[in-house]
C-alpha cells in the first residue's frame, strides 16, 4: 500500500532528506512519525474510520504530503482539492464525497468556512505554512507563507501544531491493495466534477509506470512544483518519491526565478512538469544567470511542447521534454514517450500493462493507423469507477473482446509504430464549412512559429463558414513586431487551408487552471458572449 511505501522508505533511509521547503529539510523519519501522530489525532478527535473521506485544500507544502499520508495511515481516503477553487466548488466536493474532515491552509480559510455548511465535515485542521520555514533563507518567499498562525473562531477548526502536540497513537494498520486511497476530482468537460475511485493498487501501478518508465530513482532530486492536487503532482512529486526514497524540493507557487535558484542550489535532476511552467522558465530573459544543467529528465503532459522551447531545453540541458498522456481517471500516465526514442508533440506509446485502442466513437469499431478516433485505455491504473455516479460509469466503460476499456472522450490517431497523437476532446471540434478542425492539432502547428510562446485555438462565429478558426497568441518577449497578416500568411504554409486561423488576437497571457492547463472553455465562452 501507499502507507507501507513510506514506512518502508523511512525504515530504510530514516535520516535521508525527504522534503526541502525554502531551505528547511525534513527527513523520511520525521515525515513518517508526523503522519503517524496526525493519523492518531484523526482517529481520536475527528472520528475518522477506514473508508472515510478526508479533504486536503492547500498549496504544495510539507504538510500537504504528511496530511495525505496521515489520512492513508488512518485508513481514510484522500480528497485532493484544487487550491484555486472557491467556496461553492469546495462545497460540491465536500458534500459529494461525504468528507468528514478537511486539512485547510490558512490562506484558504475564508473559502473553506464558506463551504462547510451542509457538509458532513466535523473537523478542520488549519495548515500554517511557516511551521516548516524553520531556517533563514535568501529565497523570495510569497507573503502568504509567512502570515501569523491563526485559527478561525469556528469550533470545528484546530491548528496543525495542536494536533501534533496531542501525540495520539493510531490503531493497528490494516489497509490492503484493494482499499480506496484517493478520490481526485475530474476537471470534467461537462457538468459538475466527478470523483475518481482510486485504490492503493491503481495508484501504485500508475506511479511505478511513471518512475520506472522514465528511470527516476531514489538518487534523484525532484522538483515538486506541479500542484499536488493534480495527478501529475500527486504521483510524480509525492507518492512516487516517497516509495523510491527520492528527495523533493517543494515550491508552493510558480516563480521562475526561485525555481531556477532551487535547480542550481539543490542540483535538481528530475522535473514532473506542467509544460506551461517549462515554457515560462525557458522564456526568462535572466535564465543565463542560473545553472540548470543538472536536470536530466523533464516529463509531463497536458499541452504540446512548443518546438522553439523544446530546442532551447535541448541546448541548455541536452534533453528532450518527454510528453505523456493521461487523465485523472488513469492516475497519471496511460501512454508516454520512450526515453530512448521520444517524438515531439506526441503522447508516446502505452505504458506497462496498458492496452490502447483507437475506435469509431459511434460504433466502437477498431480504426487503422492514421485514422482519428476515440482513445480507449485498459490497464491496472484505471479507476474503479466514479464516486456515486453509476450513470457516468455506464457511459465510460465498455467491454471489448472480454476486456474492460475506459472511454477517454479524447480523439487521437496512432502512427505505424503505435505512437499516439492526441487530436482533441470530442466536444471541442470546430466545424468550418463542414470541415472538422481540431484546435489541439492547430495549436501544435502554431508552436512551430519561432515567435510563439503560447497559443490557444477556439471557434469564432462566421456568417459564411458557420464557424471559423481563431488563434489567441502570446508572443515571446524577444519576438519583435509580428502582425496578424504576417502570422496568417505563415500559417498558410504550415497547414491545410481550412485549418488556418482567419483571426489572430495577440494577448499578454492566457488564463490557466490550477494544473497549468490553458482554460480554452473560458476563452471560448468569452468569444461566444462577444458576438
Coordinates of C-alpha atoms in Angstrom, one line a residue:
X1 CA 0.0 0.0 0.0
X2 CA 1.0 3.7 -0.2
X3 CA 1.4 3.9 3.6
X4 CA 3.7 0.9 3.5
X5 CA 5.8 2.6 0.8
X6 CA 6.5 5.5 3.2
X7 CA 7.0 3.2 6.2
X8 CA 9.5 1.0 4.2
X9 CA 11.4 4.1 3.0
X10 CA 11.6 5.6 6.5
X11 CA 12.9 2.3 7.9
X12 CA 15.5 2.0 5.1
X13 CA 16.8 5.6 5.0
X14 CA 15.4 7.4 8.1
X15 CA 17.9 10.3 8.1
X16 CA 17.8 11.0 4.4
X17 CA 16.1 14.3 3.4
X18 CA 12.6 13.6 2.1
X19 CA 11.5 17.2 1.6
X20 CA 13.1 20.6 1.2
X21 CA 11.0 23.7 1.8
X22 CA 12.8 27.0 1.3
X23 CA 15.9 25.6 2.9
X24 CA 14.2 23.7 5.7
X25 CA 14.8 19.9 5.4
X26 CA 12.5 17.2 6.7
X27 CA 13.8 13.6 6.9
X28 CA 11.8 10.5 5.9
X29 CA 11.7 9.6 9.6
X30 CA 10.2 12.9 10.6
X31 CA 7.6 12.7 7.7
X32 CA 6.6 9.2 8.8
X33 CA 6.4 10.0 12.5
X34 CA 4.4 13.2 11.9
X35 CA 1.9 11.4 9.7
X36 CA 1.5 8.7 12.4
X37 CA 0.7 11.2 15.1
X38 CA -1.7 13.1 12.9
X39 CA -3.4 9.8 11.9
X40 CA -3.8 9.1 15.7
X41 CA -5.5 12.5 16.1
X42 CA -7.8 11.9 13.1
X43 CA -9.0 8.7 14.7
X44 CA -9.3 10.0 18.3
X45 CA -10.6 13.6 17.7
X46 CA -12.2 13.6 14.2
X47 CA -13.6 10.1 14.4
X48 CA -12.0 9.1 11.1
X49 CA -12.7 5.4 10.4
X50 CA -11.4 3.2 7.5
X51 CA -13.1 4.3 4.2
X52 CA -13.9 7.8 5.5
X53 CA -13.1 10.6 3.1
X54 CA -10.9 13.5 4.3
X55 CA -10.1 16.5 2.1
X56 CA -6.8 18.4 1.6
X57 CA -7.1 22.0 0.4
X58 CA -3.7 23.7 0.3
X59 CA -0.8 24.8 -1.9
X60 CA 2.1 22.4 -2.1
X61 CA 3.9 22.3 1.2
X62 CA 5.4 19.7 3.6
X63 CA 2.0 19.5 5.5
X64 CA 0.3 18.5 2.2
X65 CA 2.4 15.4 1.9
X66 CA 2.1 14.5 5.6
X67 CA -1.6 15.2 5.7
X68 CA -2.2 12.8 2.8
X69 CA -0.2 10.1 4.5
X70 CA -1.9 10.6 7.8
X71 CA -5.2 10.1 6.2
X72 CA -3.9 6.9 4.5
X73 CA -2.5 5.7 7.8
X74 CA -5.9 6.1 9.4
X75 CA -7.4 4.1 6.7
X76 CA -9.1 7.1 5.1
X77 CA -9.5 8.2 1.5
X78 CA -7.7 11.4 0.4
X79 CA -9.8 14.0 -1.5
X80 CA -7.4 16.5 -3.1
X81 CA -9.0 19.9 -3.6
X82 CA -7.7 22.4 -6.1
X83 CA -6.4 25.5 -4.1
X84 CA -7.8 27.7 -6.8
X85 CA -11.4 26.5 -6.1
X86 CA -13.7 28.9 -4.3
X87 CA -16.3 28.2 -1.7
X88 CA -19.0 26.8 -4.0
X89 CA -16.7 24.4 -5.8
X90 CA -15.2 23.3 -2.4
X91 CA -18.7 22.7 -1.0
X92 CA -19.6 20.5 -4.0
X93 CA -16.5 18.3 -3.4
X94 CA -17.0 18.1 0.4
X95 CA -20.7 17.3 0.0
X96 CA -20.4 14.9 -2.9
X97 CA -17.5 13.0 -1.3
X98 CA -19.1 13.0 2.1
X99 CA -15.8 14.2 3.7
X100 CA -15.8 14.1 7.5
X101 CA -12.7 16.3 7.9
X102 CA -10.5 18.7 6.0
X103 CA -6.9 19.9 6.1
X104 CA -7.0 23.6 5.0
X105 CA -4.2 26.1 4.5
X106 CA -4.9 29.3 6.4
X107 CA -4.7 31.4 3.2
X108 CA -7.8 29.5 2.0
X109 CA -9.7 29.6 5.3
X110 CA -12.4 32.1 4.2
X111 CA -13.3 29.9 1.2
X112 CA -13.4 26.8 3.4
X113 CA -15.6 28.4 6.0
X114 CA -18.0 29.4 3.3
X115 CA -18.1 25.8 2.1
X116 CA -18.7 23.8 5.3
X117 CA -22.4 24.3 5.9
X118 CA -24.5 21.4 4.7
X119 CA -21.5 19.1 4.5
X120 CA -20.6 16.3 7.0
X121 CA -17.2 17.9 7.9
X122 CA -16.6 17.6 11.7
X123 CA -13.1 18.9 12.0
X124 CA -10.8 21.3 10.0
X125 CA -7.1 21.2 10.6
X126 CA -5.5 24.5 9.8
X127 CA -2.2 24.4 8.0
X128 CA 0.2 27.2 8.9
X129 CA 2.9 27.1 6.2
X130 CA 5.5 28.9 8.3
X131 CA 5.6 25.9 10.8
X132 CA 8.0 24.4 8.2
X133 CA 10.0 27.5 7.5
X134 CA 12.5 26.7 10.2
X135 CA 15.7 28.0 8.5
X136 CA 16.5 31.5 7.3
X137 CA 16.6 31.8 3.6
X138 CA 17.6 34.2 0.9
X139 CA 14.9 32.9 -1.5
X140 CA 11.9 35.1 -2.3
X141 CA 9.1 33.7 -0.1
X142 CA 5.5 34.6 -1.1
X143 CA 3.9 36.7 1.7
X144 CA 1.0 34.3 2.3
X145 CA 3.5 31.7 3.5
X146 CA 4.8 33.9 6.4
X147 CA 1.4 35.0 7.9
X148 CA 0.9 34.6 11.6
X149 CA -0.8 31.3 12.7
X150 CA -4.5 32.0 13.2
X151 CA -7.4 29.7 13.9
X152 CA -10.9 30.8 12.8
X153 CA -13.4 31.1 15.6
X154 CA -15.4 28.1 14.3
X155 CA -15.3 25.3 16.9
X156 CA -14.5 22.8 14.2
X157 CA -11.1 24.4 13.5
X158 CA -7.8 23.3 15.1
X159 CA -4.2 24.2 14.4
X160 CA -1.9 21.6 12.8
X161 CA 0.6 22.2 15.6
X162 CA -2.0 21.4 18.2
X163 CA -3.0 18.1 16.5
X164 CA 0.7 17.1 16.6
X165 CA 1.1 18.2 20.3
X166 CA -1.8 15.9 21.3
X167 CA 0.5 12.9 20.4
X168 CA -2.2 10.4 19.7
X169 CA -1.2 6.9 18.6
X170 CA -3.2 5.4 15.7
X171 CA -4.7 2.0 15.8
X172 CA -3.1 -1.0 14.1
X173 CA -2.8 -0.5 10.3
X174 CA -5.0 -2.8 8.3
X175 CA -5.4 -1.4 4.7
X176 CA -4.9 -3.5 1.6
X177 CA -4.1 -3.0 -2.0
X178 CA -7.8 -3.0 -2.9
X179 CA -8.9 -0.3 -0.4
X180 CA -9.7 3.1 -1.8
X181 CA -6.8 5.6 -1.3
X182 CA -7.5 8.7 -3.4
X183 CA -10.7 10.3 -4.7
X184 CA -9.4 13.0 -7.1
X185 CA -12.0 15.0 -8.9
X186 CA -12.0 15.5 -12.7
X187 CA -12.0 19.0 -14.2
X188 CA -14.7 17.5 -16.4
X189 CA -15.7 18.7 -19.9
X190 CA -19.3 18.7 -18.9
X191 CA -21.2 19.5 -15.7
X192 CA -20.0 19.1 -12.1
X193 CA -16.7 17.5 -11.4
X194 CA -16.7 13.8 -10.6
X195 CA -14.7 11.8 -8.0
X196 CA -12.5 9.1 -9.4
X197 CA -12.2 6.0 -7.2
X198 CA -8.6 5.0 -7.0
X199 CA -7.2 2.2 -4.8
X200 CA -3.8 1.7 -3.4
X201 CA -3.4 -0.7 -6.3
X202 CA -4.4 1.6 -9.1
X203 CA -2.3 4.4 -7.6
X204 CA 0.8 2.4 -7.1
X205 CA 0.7 0.8 -10.6
X206 CA 0.5 4.3 -12.1
X207 CA 3.4 5.8 -10.0
X208 CA 5.6 2.8 -10.8
X209 CA 4.7 3.1 -14.5
X210 CA 5.7 6.8 -14.3
X211 CA 9.1 6.4 -12.4
X212 CA 10.2 3.1 -13.9
X213 CA 9.3 4.1 -17.4
X214 CA 11.3 7.4 -17.2
X215 CA 14.1 5.9 -15.0
X216 CA 13.6 8.0 -11.9
X217 CA 15.2 6.5 -8.7
X218 CA 15.9 7.3 -5.1
X219 CA 19.1 9.0 -6.2
X220 CA 17.1 11.8 -8.0
X221 CA 16.3 15.2 -6.6
X222 CA 12.8 16.0 -7.8
X223 CA 11.3 19.5 -8.3
X224 CA 7.8 19.5 -6.7
X225 CA 6.2 22.5 -8.3
X226 CA 3.4 20.7 -10.2
X227 CA 0.3 21.1 -8.0
X228 CA -0.1 18.1 -5.7
X229 CA -3.9 18.2 -6.0
X230 CA -3.4 17.2 -9.7
X231 CA -2.5 13.7 -10.6
X232 CA 0.9 14.6 -12.2
X233 CA 2.0 16.4 -9.0
X234 CA 0.3 13.9 -6.7
X235 CA 2.1 11.0 -8.3
X236 CA 5.4 12.5 -9.6
X237 CA 6.0 14.9 -6.7
X238 CA 4.6 13.0 -3.7
X239 CA 3.6 9.3 -4.0
X240 CA 6.5 8.1 -6.2
X241 CA 9.3 9.9 -4.4
X242 CA 8.1 8.5 -1.1
X243 CA 8.2 5.0 -2.5
X244 CA 11.6 5.3 -4.1
X245 CA 13.3 7.5 -1.5
X246 CA 13.9 10.5 -3.7
X247 CA 14.2 14.0 -2.2
X248 CA 11.6 16.5 -3.3
X249 CA 12.1 20.3 -3.4
X250 CA 8.7 21.8 -2.8
X251 CA 7.5 25.0 -4.4
X252 CA 4.0 26.2 -3.4
X253 CA 3.5 28.8 -6.2
X254 CA 5.2 29.1 -9.5
X255 CA 8.1 31.6 -9.6
X256 CA 10.6 31.0 -12.4
X257 CA 13.5 32.8 -10.7
X258 CA 13.0 30.9 -7.4
X259 CA 12.7 27.6 -9.3
X260 CA 15.9 28.4 -11.3
X261 CA 17.7 29.2 -8.0
X262 CA 16.5 25.9 -6.5
X263 CA 17.5 23.8 -9.5
X264 CA 21.0 25.3 -9.2
X265 CA 21.3 25.1 -5.4
X266 CA 19.9 21.5 -4.9
X267 CA 21.2 20.1 -8.3
X268 CA 17.6 19.1 -9.1
X269 CA 17.7 16.2 -11.6
X270 CA 14.0 15.3 -12.4
X271 CA 11.0 17.6 -13.0
X272 CA 7.5 16.2 -13.5
X273 CA 6.4 19.3 -15.3
X274 CA 3.4 21.2 -16.4
X275 CA 4.5 22.3 -19.9
X276 CA 3.3 25.9 -19.3
X277 CA 5.8 26.1 -16.4
X278 CA 8.7 24.8 -18.5
X279 CA 7.7 27.3 -21.3
X280 CA 7.8 30.2 -18.8
X281 CA 11.1 29.1 -17.2
X282 CA 12.8 28.9 -20.6
X283 CA 11.3 32.2 -21.7
X284 CA 13.0 34.0 -18.8
X285 CA 15.5 36.7 -20.2
X286 CA 17.5 36.2 -17.0
X287 CA 17.8 32.4 -17.3
X288 CA 21.5 32.7 -18.2
X289 CA 22.2 33.8 -14.6
X290 CA 21.4 30.2 -13.4
X291 CA 23.0 26.8 -13.9
X292 CA 20.1 24.5 -14.7
X293 CA 22.3 21.8 -16.3
X294 CA 21.7 19.3 -13.6
X295 CA 18.2 18.5 -14.9
X296 CA 18.4 15.1 -16.7
X297 CA 14.7 14.4 -17.0
X298 CA 11.7 16.5 -17.7
X299 CA 8.3 14.9 -18.4
X300 CA 4.7 15.8 -18.3
X301 CA 1.6 16.3 -20.4
X302 CA -1.5 18.5 -20.8
X303 CA -0.4 20.5 -23.8
X304 CA 2.1 20.1 -26.6
X305 CA 5.6 21.5 -26.0
X306 CA 6.4 24.3 -28.5
X307 CA 9.2 23.4 -30.9
X308 CA 11.3 26.5 -30.1
X309 CA 11.0 25.8 -26.4
X310 CA 12.0 22.1 -26.9
X311 CA 15.1 23.3 -28.9
X312 CA 16.1 25.6 -26.1
X313 CA 15.7 22.8 -23.5
X314 CA 17.9 20.6 -25.6
X315 CA 20.6 23.3 -25.9
X316 CA 20.7 24.1 -22.2
X317 CA 20.3 20.6 -20.7
X318 CA 20.8 18.2 -23.6
X319 CA 17.5 16.6 -23.0
X320 CA 14.1 16.2 -24.7
X321 CA 10.8 17.0 -22.9
X322 CA 9.1 13.6 -22.6
X323 CA 5.4 14.0 -23.3
X324 CA 2.8 11.6 -22.0
X325 CA -0.9 11.3 -22.0
X326 CA -3.1 10.5 -19.0
X327 CA -6.1 11.6 -17.1
X328 CA -7.4 11.8 -13.5
X329 CA -9.1 8.5 -14.4
X330 CA -5.7 6.9 -15.1
X331 CA -3.9 8.4 -12.0
X332 CA -1.4 10.0 -14.5
X333 CA 0.2 8.0 -17.3
X334 CA -1.8 6.0 -19.8
X335 CA 0.8 6.5 -22.5
X336 CA 4.3 8.0 -22.5
X337 CA 7.2 8.6 -24.8
X338 CA 10.1 6.1 -24.6
X339 CA 13.3 7.8 -23.2
X340 CA 15.3 6.2 -26.0
X341 CA 13.1 7.3 -28.9
X342 CA 10.8 10.2 -28.0
X343 CA 8.7 12.0 -30.6
X344 CA 7.7 15.7 -30.2
X345 CA 4.1 16.8 -29.7
X346 CA 3.1 13.2 -29.3
X347 CA 1.6 11.1 -26.4
X348 CA 4.0 8.2 -26.9
X349 CA 3.1 4.6 -26.5
X350 CA 1.1 2.7 -23.9
X351 CA 3.0 2.3 -20.6
X352 CA 3.5 -1.1 -18.8
X353 CA 0.5 -3.5 -18.8
X354 CA -1.7 -1.0 -20.6
X355 CA -3.7 -1.6 -23.8
X356 CA -5.0 1.1 -26.1
X357 CA -7.5 1.1 -28.9
X358 CA -8.5 3.8 -31.4
X359 CA -12.1 3.3 -32.3
X360 CA -15.0 4.9 -34.1
X361 CA -16.8 6.8 -31.3
X362 CA -20.2 5.7 -32.5
X363 CA -19.7 2.0 -33.5
X364 CA -16.6 1.2 -31.3
X365 CA -15.1 -0.5 -34.3
X366 CA -11.3 -0.5 -34.4
X367 CA -9.7 2.0 -36.7
X368 CA -6.5 1.6 -38.7
X369 CA -3.3 3.6 -38.1
X370 CA -3.6 7.2 -39.3
X371 CA -7.4 7.5 -38.8
X372 CA -8.7 9.7 -36.0
X373 CA -11.0 8.1 -33.4
X374 CA -11.7 7.9 -29.7
X375 CA -8.9 6.7 -27.5
X376 CA -9.8 3.8 -25.2
X377 CA -7.5 2.6 -22.4
X378 CA -7.4 -0.6 -20.4
X379 CA -4.9 -1.3 -17.5
X380 CA -4.4 -1.8 -13.8
X381 CA -4.2 2.0 -13.2
X382 CA -7.7 2.7 -14.5
X383 CA -10.2 4.0 -11.9
X384 CA -12.7 1.5 -10.4
X385 CA -15.4 3.9 -11.4
X386 CA -16.8 7.3 -10.5
X387 CA -17.9 8.1 -6.9
X388 CA -21.7 7.6 -6.6
X389 CA -22.2 8.1 -10.4
X390 CA -23.4 4.8 -11.9
X391 CA -24.8 7.0 -14.8
X392 CA -21.3 8.2 -15.6
X393 CA -19.9 4.7 -15.3
X394 CA -22.4 3.3 -17.8
X395 CA -21.2 5.7 -20.5
X396 CA -17.5 5.5 -19.6
X397 CA -16.7 1.8 -19.7
X398 CA -17.1 -0.8 -22.5
X399 CA -16.3 -4.5 -22.7
X400 CA -14.4 -5.3 -25.9
X401 CA -13.1 -8.8 -26.6
X402 CA -13.7 -9.7 -22.9
X403 CA -11.6 -6.7 -21.7
X404 CA -12.8 -3.6 -19.8
X405 CA -11.8 -0.4 -21.6
X406 CA -12.2 3.2 -20.4
X407 CA -13.6 5.7 -22.9
X408 CA -11.4 8.8 -22.6
X409 CA -13.6 11.1 -24.6
X410 CA -10.4 12.2 -26.3
X411 CA -9.6 11.8 -30.0
X412 CA -6.3 10.6 -31.3
X413 CA -4.6 8.6 -34.1
X414 CA -1.7 6.2 -34.0
X415 CA 1.2 6.1 -36.5
X416 CA 2.6 2.8 -37.9
X417 CA 4.9 2.4 -34.9
X418 CA 2.0 2.7 -32.4
X419 CA 2.7 6.2 -31.1
X420 CA -0.4 8.1 -30.3
X421 CA -1.0 11.7 -31.3
X422 CA -3.7 13.4 -29.3
X423 CA -6.0 15.3 -31.6
X424 CA -8.6 16.8 -29.2
X425 CA -11.6 16.4 -26.9
X426 CA -14.5 15.1 -28.8
X427 CA -16.6 18.1 -27.7
X428 CA -14.0 20.7 -28.8
X429 CA -14.2 20.3 -32.6
X430 CA -14.6 23.4 -34.8
X431 CA -16.9 22.9 -37.8
X432 CA -15.5 25.3 -40.5
X433 CA -17.6 25.0 -43.7
X434 CA -18.2 21.3 -42.9
X435 CA -14.5 20.6 -42.3
X436 CA -13.6 19.2 -38.9
X437 CA -10.8 21.3 -37.3
X438 CA -9.2 20.0 -34.1
X439 CA -7.9 23.0 -32.1
X440 CA -5.1 21.0 -30.4
X441 CA -3.7 20.0 -33.8
X442 CA -3.7 23.6 -35.0
X443 CA -2.0 24.7 -31.7
X444 CA 0.7 22.2 -32.2
X445 CA 1.4 23.6 -35.6
X446 CA 1.3 27.2 -34.4
X447 CA 4.0 26.3 -31.8
X448 CA 6.4 25.8 -34.7
X449 CA 6.4 29.6 -35.2
X450 CA 9.6 31.0 -33.6
X451 CA 7.8 34.0 -32.0
X452 CA 5.1 31.9 -30.3
X453 CA 5.3 31.3 -26.6
X454 CA 1.8 30.1 -26.1
X455 CA -1.3 29.6 -28.3
X456 CA -5.0 28.7 -27.8
X457 CA -7.3 28.0 -30.7
X458 CA -11.1 28.5 -30.4
X459 CA -14.1 28.7 -32.7
X460 CA -15.4 32.1 -33.9
X461 CA -18.9 32.5 -35.4
X462 CA -18.7 33.2 -39.2
X463 CA -21.7 34.1 -41.4
X464 CA -20.3 32.1 -44.4
X465 CA -18.4 29.2 -42.8
X466 CA -20.6 28.7 -39.7
X467 CA -17.5 28.7 -37.6
X468 CA -14.0 29.8 -38.3
X469 CA -10.7 29.3 -36.6
X470 CA -9.4 31.9 -34.2
X471 CA -5.9 31.8 -32.6
X472 CA -5.2 33.6 -29.4
X473 CA -1.4 34.0 -29.1
X474 CA 1.2 35.1 -26.5
X475 CA 4.4 36.1 -28.2
X476 CA 7.9 35.6 -26.8
X477 CA 9.4 38.6 -25.1
X478 CA 12.1 38.8 -27.9
X479 CA 9.7 38.3 -30.8
X480 CA 9.8 41.9 -32.2
X481 CA 6.9 43.0 -34.4
X482 CA 4.6 40.3 -35.7
X483 CA 1.3 41.4 -37.4
X484 CA -1.9 39.4 -37.7
X485 CA -1.4 39.4 -41.5
X486 CA 2.2 38.0 -41.3
X487 CA 1.1 35.4 -38.9
X488 CA -1.8 34.2 -41.1
X489 CA 0.5 34.1 -44.1
X490 CA 3.0 32.0 -42.2
X491 CA 0.2 29.6 -41.1
X492 CA -0.9 29.1 -44.7
X493 CA 2.5 27.4 -45.4
X494 CA 2.1 25.1 -42.4
X495 CA -1.4 23.5 -42.6
X496 CA -4.4 22.8 -44.8
X497 CA -6.3 26.0 -45.8
X498 CA -9.4 25.1 -43.8
X499 CA -7.3 24.9 -40.6
X500 CA -5.6 28.2 -41.0
X501 CA -6.7 30.8 -38.4
X502 CA -8.7 33.6 -40.1
X503 CA -8.5 35.6 -36.9
X504 CA -5.5 36.2 -34.7
X505 CA -5.6 38.0 -31.3
X506 CA -2.3 38.8 -29.5
X507 CA -2.5 38.8 -25.7
X508 CA -0.1 39.2 -22.8
X509 CA -1.2 35.9 -21.1
X510 CA -3.7 33.1 -21.3
X511 CA -5.9 32.1 -18.4
X512 CA -4.9 28.8 -16.8
X513 CA -6.2 26.3 -14.4
X514 CA -4.5 25.3 -11.1
X515 CA -2.7 22.5 -13.0
X516 CA -1.4 24.9 -15.6
X517 CA -3.7 24.0 -18.5
X518 CA -5.0 26.7 -20.7
X519 CA -8.7 27.4 -20.0
X520 CA -9.9 27.1 -23.5
X521 CA -13.5 26.9 -22.4
X522 CA -13.3 30.3 -20.7
X523 CA -11.8 31.8 -23.9
X524 CA -14.5 30.1 -26.0
X525 CA -17.3 31.4 -23.7
X526 CA -15.9 34.9 -23.8
X527 CA -15.7 34.7 -27.6
X528 CA -19.3 33.4 -27.8
X529 CA -20.6 36.2 -25.5
X530 CA -18.9 38.9 -27.5
X531 CA -20.6 38.0 -30.8

